[in-house]
Amino acid sequence: MWLGSNLFAVVADAKYVEHFLSSNTNISKNMAYKFLEHWLGTGLLTSTGSKWKHRRRIITPTFHFKILEDFMDVFNSRSNILVQKLKKEADGREFDIYNYITLCALDIIYETAMGVQMNVQDNSNCEYISALQGLADIMVKRMFTPWLFSDFIFNMTKYGKEQRKYLKVLHDTTDEVIAKRKKELLEKANGSTSINTEENDFGQKKRLAFLDLLLQYTRDGANLTDKEIREEVDTFMFEGHDTTATAISFCLWSLATHPDCQEKVYQELYEIFGDSNRDTTVKDLQDMKYLDAVIKESQRIYPTVPFVFRELDEEVNIDDLHLAKGTNVMISPFLMNYNAEYFPEPEKFDPDRFSSENSQRRNPYAYVPFSAGPRNCIGQRFALMEMKSTISKIVRNYKITPGSKKIVLCAELVLRSVNGIHFLINENIFLWFLSHLYFKLLYNILRNSSCVFSVHNKFKHKFEVAEPLGLHCTKRASQAAVEVEPLSRPVPLRSHEPGGQCASGRCKMWVTALLAVATAVLALLLLLPLYVIHWSWAARLTAHVPGPKPLPLIGNAPEFGKGPVEFMNNMTKLWQQYGSVVKIWLGHKVCIMTAKPQHLEVFMKSNTNISKNFSYKYLHDWLGTGLLTSTGIKWKEHRKMITPAFHFKILEEFVDTFHQNSDILIDSLKKHVKGSAFDFYEYITLATLDIICETALGVSVYAQQHSESEYVEAVKGMANMVMKRSFTPWMFFDFLFNLSEDGKKQRRYLEILHGTTRKVIHSRKEEFMKLAAKETVVDEIGQKKKMALLDMLLETSRKYGNLTDEEIREEVDTFMFEGHDTTASGISFCLWLLGSHLDIQTKAYNELRDIFGDSNRKATYRDLQEMKYLECVIKETLRLYPSVPLFGRELDEDVKVDELNLPAGTNVVFLTYFLHRDSDVYPNPEKFDPNRFQPDNIEKRHPFAFLPFSAGPRNCIGQKFAMLEMKAIISDILRNYKVIAAENVPVELSLEIVLRTSNGIFMKIEER
């Protein structure tokens, strides 16, 4: 490409880009950058050679993460102003958001670069902004107008005159601030050895701007003149203003045009912030994994800097490319980002391209939004923090939809849209007002909190309740405002009774009752129209799916009964009446339940429809967003991180733990030999709890010796609570559930569960850190110690620093939950079936005799692999009594399979219990027949007809662990006892989180 007499080589191949950007010699910017020198001098962007290297070394420490953390207050305060400014646009009319974002970015960069507030969001007509925008336009015009390349000609034009005017404004402003800050620094020099000791009025260390740090370095011997300081400050202003504003605006456009991605971002933010309006912390930004991927994908499609230029300092020869010294090279991230070789379907907006797994597959130079190599953008971490902070604040407050004007791209100094970026935004003030204020107010009052409640609309009331509320909310609707403020002491109610005093109990009761009634009425008035609209929409889209007729508001909830036994029985009736696909309503939520293997194959093999459905959110209080409940990028990253913990070499080490605890179990059972029938399930569940605690936490809880453990009771209680909430519509709402007796119980259970795990994590972490310097950790006799899952997570966190203590707790609690009751259920049902089919028990026992003979030795990992028939027995048990009889997804994208045509957002429930009893797949399905799982018979079936551990990308990560544990315990029991099912005591199935029996599993045992 030629520009005037200058030849440019345009490069958009990662192989060549890597050579140019990674070079330590070809670091000179080309002629296009010289037009910036009047403004930026020879600062970090425009300088080269030894000067550039010297400046880079001086400035790099100013972008240390500890310094960047201090800027969070600026990001929050300025984005809060932006959110307030956008309110006037939340009226359904289209508007250009770019101007708002530009002013916010300018406020941020001015305060972080110079340490002073410009407040341009409140004064957008200031001279500095006009000069900044005017000068940027002139720079672009010069770059692409060959006759303006000459300074002599340019200076005689109107553009030269305008440039001189703009430069005077910009330079004078920066020089004035530098002189002022320098004077302040010199005045403090006699009383302080470092500017870092400055404190604000609260005794906290003051935040240092980029300018302050440069002045500090100059004072400490960096030898920077005032002009050189101005060059670097102006460079930071230039590079950190328009680029960030453009990136934020295009990212918002991407979210607006892809509402499914916007919803995922919102869900991620809700998981981080809940209903809180608190400001964002650095930790919050780190937790925004999906938003991070969205920003990166937006930068791929709309790279802020679409072209990067170099002038070669030495000759380059790469394959068939030969370029002489002095050649101008134009590197095009824009063209490279649309290369299908690096990014399949490049026009598609897909944030999952930037999951850890997908990123590792690409050439690292195929995506360079901040350039790369020695001349990469020094402020990229700052930019990402600002983008995340601003975008998250907008998405938390507004739903954004694209306007009618499409963007028209234009490559200037940065990529822009010449006709702006037009949006519509919506803030449902009445729904927010109701759900986030009224319900919280009611909740706190019913918990006997102390607050002042005042409605400013020609009247004001105050009343007393007992304790500090600790909540402050203000939301305006029309001319009314509601405020809830903490009180340092109670404010008495005025009474019309003699003496001016009232019976506080009666007053409190009446106030609470009236507020509850008012809230309920307001809730019905505001929510009913939304409810009807949603119900009609969902009913229309799923009209083709059969199911029982729902009742208004509560749906089909009454048909499931009051407890887990009735629920199981009624689920069976539905399946018998409507077949393998049925639609039910739980409150306003429609659920499609399916037990067809061809349906399950489509859903489970999907790499996009991996989000769990609404019922899993009730596990969040317990498990957070660990491997079971998380989705998107966080799930993918954690799955990849945890998978090595289940490598067969590691599982081998757990076999000893299985046997040690099964020995205790066998010893505990001795008292029942030749005795009456007893409940086997209680013994098994305590044994599996001991095993999971040792393998997950690395500690022994001795549950088999102390069966009344509060931890054991808390696990049972939480499991029951989650199932109860999933099928009780009025308990869907946190504010109602938290008011109930069940809510109180849950808080007590969580205190026990989380307290136990955190205590162990703290203890193990201290021990782990002491031994971190050693390459191996050995026990007292010099053998390498077994590593529990917790130890492996701590090791990962120590090496890579990408797991917080809370994330470690979530994963450990998830493993505890998934690996305890499920395994106990599988073992118990297997022993009951063997006790009910003594011929099959004899075959399993004979297999064990073939392996062990008369020996009493413990089974090895190899022995467990040889138990082929016992494996068939266990699988047939899991067919009849799957530990997890149903599980759900919420569709992330539309799905069409056979007669089902389901839109994104639909809740789908997979009925594994009924899938496994389909007579078309399993003839005589109620019969217990382990031979169904001989290799020849397995090959004849649909691969998704047997799903005891789910399947596809979200299959159970611990299924090999579970099978080994079941084989170890069952084989140990069979080698010691003959088990006989109690007569006339049929199992009564109970559908909780796992499949259980409500009346236990009663067995007799005889010693072998």
Coordinates of N, CA, C and O in Angstrom, one line a residue, residues 665-757:
L665 N -16.6 -50.2 59.6 CA -18.0 -50.5 59.3 C -18.3 -52.0 59.6 O -19.3 -52.3 60.2
I666 N -17.4 -52.9 59.1 CA -17.6 -54.3 59.3 C -17.6 -54.7 60.8 O -18.4 -55.5 61.2
D667 N -16.7 -54.0 61.5 CA -16.6 -54.3 62.9 C -17.9 -53.8 63.6 O -18.4 -54.4 64.6
S668 N -18.5 -52.6 63.2 CA -19.7 -52.1 63.8 C -20.9 -53.0 63.5 O -21.8 -53.1 64.3
L669 N -20.8 -53.8 62.4 CA -22.0 -54.6 62.0 C -22.0 -56.0 62.8 O -23.0 -56.7 62.8
K670 N -20.9 -56.3 63.4 CA -20.8 -57.6 64.1 C -21.9 -57.9 65.0 O -22.4 -59.0 65.2
K671 N -22.3 -56.8 65.7 CA -23.4 -57.0 66.8 C -24.7 -57.4 66.2 O -25.6 -57.9 66.9
H672 N -24.9 -57.3 64.8 CA -26.1 -57.7 64.2 C -26.1 -59.1 63.6 O -27.1 -59.5 63.0
V673 N -25.0 -59.8 63.7 CA -24.9 -61.1 63.1 C -25.9 -62.1 63.8 O -26.0 -62.1 65.0
K674 N -26.7 -62.7 62.9 CA -27.8 -63.6 63.3 C -28.8 -62.9 64.2 O -29.6 -63.6 64.9
G675 N -28.8 -61.7 64.2 CA -29.9 -60.9 65.0 C -31.0 -60.6 64.1 O -31.2 -61.1 63.0
S676 N -31.9 -59.7 64.6 CA -33.1 -59.2 63.8 C -32.6 -58.2 62.7 O -31.5 -57.8 62.7
A677 N -33.6 -57.9 61.9 CA -33.3 -57.0 60.8 C -33.0 -55.6 61.4 O -33.6 -55.2 62.4
F678 N -32.1 -54.9 60.7 CA -31.7 -53.5 61.2 C -31.6 -52.6 59.9 O -31.4 -53.1 58.8
D679 N -31.6 -51.3 60.2 CA -31.5 -50.4 59.1 C -30.0 -50.2 58.7 O -29.2 -49.7 59.4
F680 N -29.7 -50.8 57.5 CA -28.3 -50.7 57.0 C -27.9 -49.4 56.6 O -26.7 -49.0 56.6
Y681 N -28.8 -48.5 56.1 CA -28.5 -47.3 55.5 C -27.7 -46.4 56.4 O -26.8 -45.7 56.0
E682 N -28.1 -46.3 57.7 CA -27.4 -45.4 58.7 C -25.9 -45.8 58.8 O -25.1 -44.9 58.9
Y683 N -25.6 -47.0 58.8 CA -24.2 -47.5 58.9 C -23.4 -47.0 57.6 O -22.3 -46.6 57.7
I684 N -24.0 -47.3 56.5 CA -23.4 -47.0 55.2 C -23.1 -45.5 55.1 O -22.0 -45.0 54.7
T685 N -24.1 -44.7 55.4 CA -23.9 -43.2 55.2 C -22.9 -42.6 56.1 O -22.1 -41.7 55.7
L686 N -22.7 -43.2 57.3 CA -21.6 -42.7 58.2 C -20.2 -43.1 57.7 O -19.3 -42.4 57.8
A687 N -20.2 -44.3 57.1 CA -18.9 -44.8 56.5 C -18.5 -43.9 55.3 O -17.3 -43.5 55.2
T688 N -19.5 -43.6 54.5 CA -19.1 -42.8 53.3 C -18.8 -41.4 53.7 O -18.0 -40.7 53.1
L689 N -19.4 -40.9 54.8 CA -19.0 -39.6 55.3 C -17.6 -39.6 55.8 O -16.8 -38.6 55.6
D690 N -17.2 -40.6 56.5 CA -15.8 -40.7 57.0 C -14.8 -40.7 55.8 O -13.8 -40.0 55.8
I691 N -15.2 -41.5 54.7 CA -14.3 -41.6 53.6 C -14.2 -40.2 52.9 O -13.1 -39.8 52.5
I692 N -15.3 -39.6 52.6 CA -15.3 -38.3 51.9 C -14.6 -37.2 52.7 O -13.9 -36.4 52.1
C693 N -14.7 -37.2 54.0 CA -14.0 -36.2 54.8 C -12.4 -36.4 54.7 O -11.7 -35.5 54.6
E694 N -12.0 -37.7 54.7 CA -10.6 -37.9 54.6 C -10.0 -37.7 53.2 O -8.9 -37.1 53.1
T695 N -10.8 -38.0 52.2 CA -10.3 -37.8 50.8 C -10.5 -36.4 50.3 O -9.7 -35.9 49.5
A696 N -11.5 -35.7 50.8 CA -11.7 -34.3 50.4 C -11.0 -33.3 51.3 O -10.3 -32.4 50.8
L697 N -11.1 -33.5 52.6 CA -10.5 -32.5 53.5 C -9.1 -32.9 54.1 O -8.4 -32.1 54.6
G698 N -8.9 -34.2 54.0 CA -7.6 -34.7 54.6 C -7.6 -34.9 56.1 O -6.6 -35.0 56.7
V699 N -8.9 -34.9 56.7 CA -9.0 -35.0 58.1 C -10.1 -36.1 58.4 O -10.9 -36.4 57.6
S700 N -10.0 -36.7 59.6 CA -11.0 -37.7 60.0 C -12.0 -37.1 60.9 O -11.6 -36.4 61.8
V701 N -13.3 -37.4 60.6 CA -14.3 -36.9 61.5 C -14.9 -37.9 62.4 O -15.7 -37.7 63.3
Y702 N -14.5 -39.2 62.2 CA -14.9 -40.3 63.0 C -16.4 -40.4 63.2 O -17.0 -40.6 64.3
A703 N -17.1 -40.2 62.0 CA -18.6 -40.2 62.1 C -19.2 -41.6 62.5 O -20.2 -41.6 63.2
Q704 N -18.5 -42.6 62.2 CA -19.0 -44.0 62.5 C -18.9 -44.2 64.0 O -19.7 -45.0 64.6
Q705 N -17.9 -43.5 64.7 CA -17.8 -43.7 66.2 C -18.7 -42.6 66.9 O -19.1 -42.8 68.0
H706 N -19.0 -41.5 66.2 CA -19.8 -40.4 66.8 C -20.9 -40.1 65.8 O -20.9 -39.1 65.2
S707 N -21.9 -40.9 65.8 CA -23.0 -40.8 64.8 C -23.9 -39.6 65.0 O -24.7 -39.3 64.2
E708 N -23.8 -39.0 66.2 CA -24.7 -37.8 66.5 C -24.0 -36.5 66.1 O -24.4 -35.5 66.6
S709 N -23.0 -36.6 65.3 CA -22.2 -35.4 64.9 C -23.1 -34.3 64.3 O -24.0 -34.6 63.5
E710 N -22.9 -33.1 64.7 CA -23.8 -32.0 64.2 C -23.5 -31.7 62.8 O -24.4 -31.3 62.0
Y711 N -22.3 -32.1 62.3 CA -22.0 -31.9 60.9 C -22.9 -32.9 60.0 O -23.4 -32.5 59.0
V712 N -23.0 -34.1 60.5 CA -23.8 -35.1 59.8 C -25.3 -34.6 59.7 O -25.9 -34.7 58.7
E713 N -25.8 -34.1 60.9 CA -27.2 -33.6 60.9 C -27.3 -32.4 60.0 O -28.4 -32.2 59.3
A714 N -26.3 -31.5 59.9 CA -26.4 -30.4 59.1 C -26.4 -30.7 57.6 O -27.1 -30.1 56.8
V715 N -25.6 -31.7 57.2 CA -25.6 -32.2 55.8 C -27.0 -32.7 55.4 O -27.6 -32.3 54.4
K716 N -27.6 -33.5 56.3 CA -29.0 -34.1 56.0 C -30.0 -32.9 55.9 O -30.8 -32.9 55.1
G717 N -29.9 -32.0 56.9 CA -30.8 -30.9 56.9 C -30.8 -30.0 55.7 O -31.8 -29.6 55.2
M718 N -29.6 -29.7 55.2 CA -29.5 -28.8 54.1 C -30.0 -29.5 52.8 O -30.6 -28.9 52.0
A719 N -29.7 -30.8 52.7 CA -30.2 -31.6 51.5 C -31.7 -31.6 51.5 O -32.3 -31.3 50.4
N720 N -32.3 -31.8 52.6 CA -33.8 -31.7 52.7 C -34.3 -30.4 52.3 O -35.4 -30.2 51.6
M721 N -33.7 -29.3 52.8 CA -34.1 -28.0 52.6 C -34.1 -27.6 51.1 O -35.0 -26.9 50.6
V722 N -33.0 -28.0 50.4 CA -32.9 -27.6 49.0 C -34.0 -28.2 48.2 O -34.6 -27.6 47.3
M723 N -34.3 -29.5 48.5 CA -35.4 -30.2 47.7 C -36.7 -29.6 48.0 O -37.6 -29.4 47.1
K724 N -37.0 -29.2 49.3 CA -38.2 -28.6 49.7 C -38.5 -27.3 48.9 O -39.6 -27.0 48.4
R725 N -37.4 -26.5 48.9 CA -37.5 -25.2 48.2 C -37.8 -25.4 46.7 O -38.5 -24.6 46.1
S726 N -37.2 -26.4 46.1 CA -37.3 -26.6 44.6 C -38.7 -26.8 44.2 O -39.1 -26.5 43.0
F727 N -39.6 -27.4 45.1 CA -41.0 -27.7 44.7 C -42.0 -27.0 45.5 O -43.1 -27.5 45.6
T728 N -41.6 -25.9 46.2 CA -42.6 -25.1 47.0 C -42.5 -23.7 46.5 O -41.6 -22.9 46.9
P729 N -43.5 -23.3 45.5 CA -43.3 -22.0 44.9 C -43.2 -20.8 45.8 O -42.4 -19.9 45.5
W730 N -43.9 -20.8 46.9 CA -43.8 -19.6 47.8 C -42.4 -19.5 48.4 O -42.0 -18.4 48.9
M731 N -41.6 -20.6 48.4 CA -40.3 -20.6 49.0 C -39.2 -20.3 47.9 O -38.0 -20.2 48.2
F732 N -39.7 -20.0 46.7 CA -38.7 -19.6 45.6 C -38.1 -18.2 46.0 O -36.9 -18.0 45.6
F733 N -38.8 -17.4 46.7 CA -38.4 -16.0 47.0 C -37.6 -16.0 48.3 O -38.0 -16.4 49.3
D734 N -36.3 -15.5 48.1 CA -35.4 -15.5 49.3 C -36.0 -14.8 50.5 O -35.8 -15.2 51.6
F735 N -36.7 -13.6 50.2 CA -37.1 -12.8 51.3 C -38.2 -13.6 52.1 O -38.3 -13.4 53.3
L736 N -39.1 -14.4 51.4 CA -40.1 -15.1 52.2 C -39.4 -16.3 52.9 O -39.8 -16.6 54.0
F737 N -38.5 -17.0 52.2 CA -37.9 -18.2 52.8 C -37.1 -17.8 54.0 O -37.2 -18.5 55.0
N738 N -36.4 -16.6 53.9 CA -35.6 -16.2 55.1 C -36.4 -15.9 56.3 O -35.9 -15.9 57.4
L739 N -37.7 -15.5 56.1 CA -38.5 -15.2 57.2 C -39.1 -16.4 57.9 O -39.6 -16.4 59.0
S740 N -39.1 -17.6 57.1 CA -39.7 -18.8 57.6 C -38.8 -19.5 58.6 O -37.6 -19.2 58.8
E741 N -39.4 -20.5 59.3 CA -38.7 -21.3 60.2 C -37.6 -22.1 59.5 O -36.5 -22.4 60.0
D742 N -37.9 -22.5 58.3 CA -36.9 -23.3 57.5 C -35.7 -22.4 57.2 O -34.6 -22.9 57.1
G743 N -36.0 -21.1 56.9 CA -34.8 -20.2 56.7 C -33.9 -20.1 57.9 O -32.7 -20.1 57.8
K744 N -34.5 -20.1 59.1 CA -33.7 -20.1 60.3 C -32.9 -21.3 60.5 O -31.7 -21.3 60.8
K745 N -33.5 -22.5 60.1 CA -32.8 -23.8 60.2 C -31.6 -23.8 59.3 O -30.5 -24.2 59.6
Q746 N -31.9 -23.3 58.0 CA -30.8 -23.3 57.0 C -29.6 -22.5 57.5 O -28.5 -22.9 57.3
R747 N -29.9 -21.3 58.1 CA -28.8 -20.5 58.5 C -28.0 -21.2 59.6 O -26.7 -21.1 59.7
R748 N -28.6 -22.0 60.4 CA -27.9 -22.7 61.5 C -27.1 -23.8 60.8 O -26.0 -24.1 61.2
Y749 N -27.7 -24.5 59.8 CA -26.9 -25.6 59.2 C -25.7 -25.0 58.5 O -24.6 -25.6 58.5
L750 N -25.9 -23.9 57.8 CA -24.8 -23.3 57.0 C -23.6 -22.9 57.9 O -22.5 -23.0 57.6
E751 N -24.0 -22.4 59.1 CA -23.0 -22.0 60.1 C -22.1 -23.1 60.5 O -20.9 -23.0 60.6
I752 N -22.7 -24.3 60.6 CA -22.0 -25.5 61.0 C -21.1 -26.0 59.8 O -19.9 -26.2 60.0
L753 N -21.7 -26.1 58.6 CA -21.0 -26.6 57.5 C -19.9 -25.7 57.0 O -18.8 -26.2 56.8
H754 N -20.2 -24.5 56.9 CA -19.1 -23.5 56.4 C -18.0 -23.4 57.5 O -16.8 -23.3 57.2
G755 N -18.5 -23.3 58.7 CA -17.5 -23.2 59.8 C -16.5 -24.3 59.9 O -15.3 -24.1 60.1
T756 N -17.1 -25.5 59.7 CA -16.2 -26.7 59.7 C -15.2 -26.7 58.6 O -14.0 -26.9 58.8
T757 N -15.7 -26.4 57.4 CA -14.8 -26.4 56.2 C -13.7 -25.3 56.3 O -12.6 -25.5 56.0

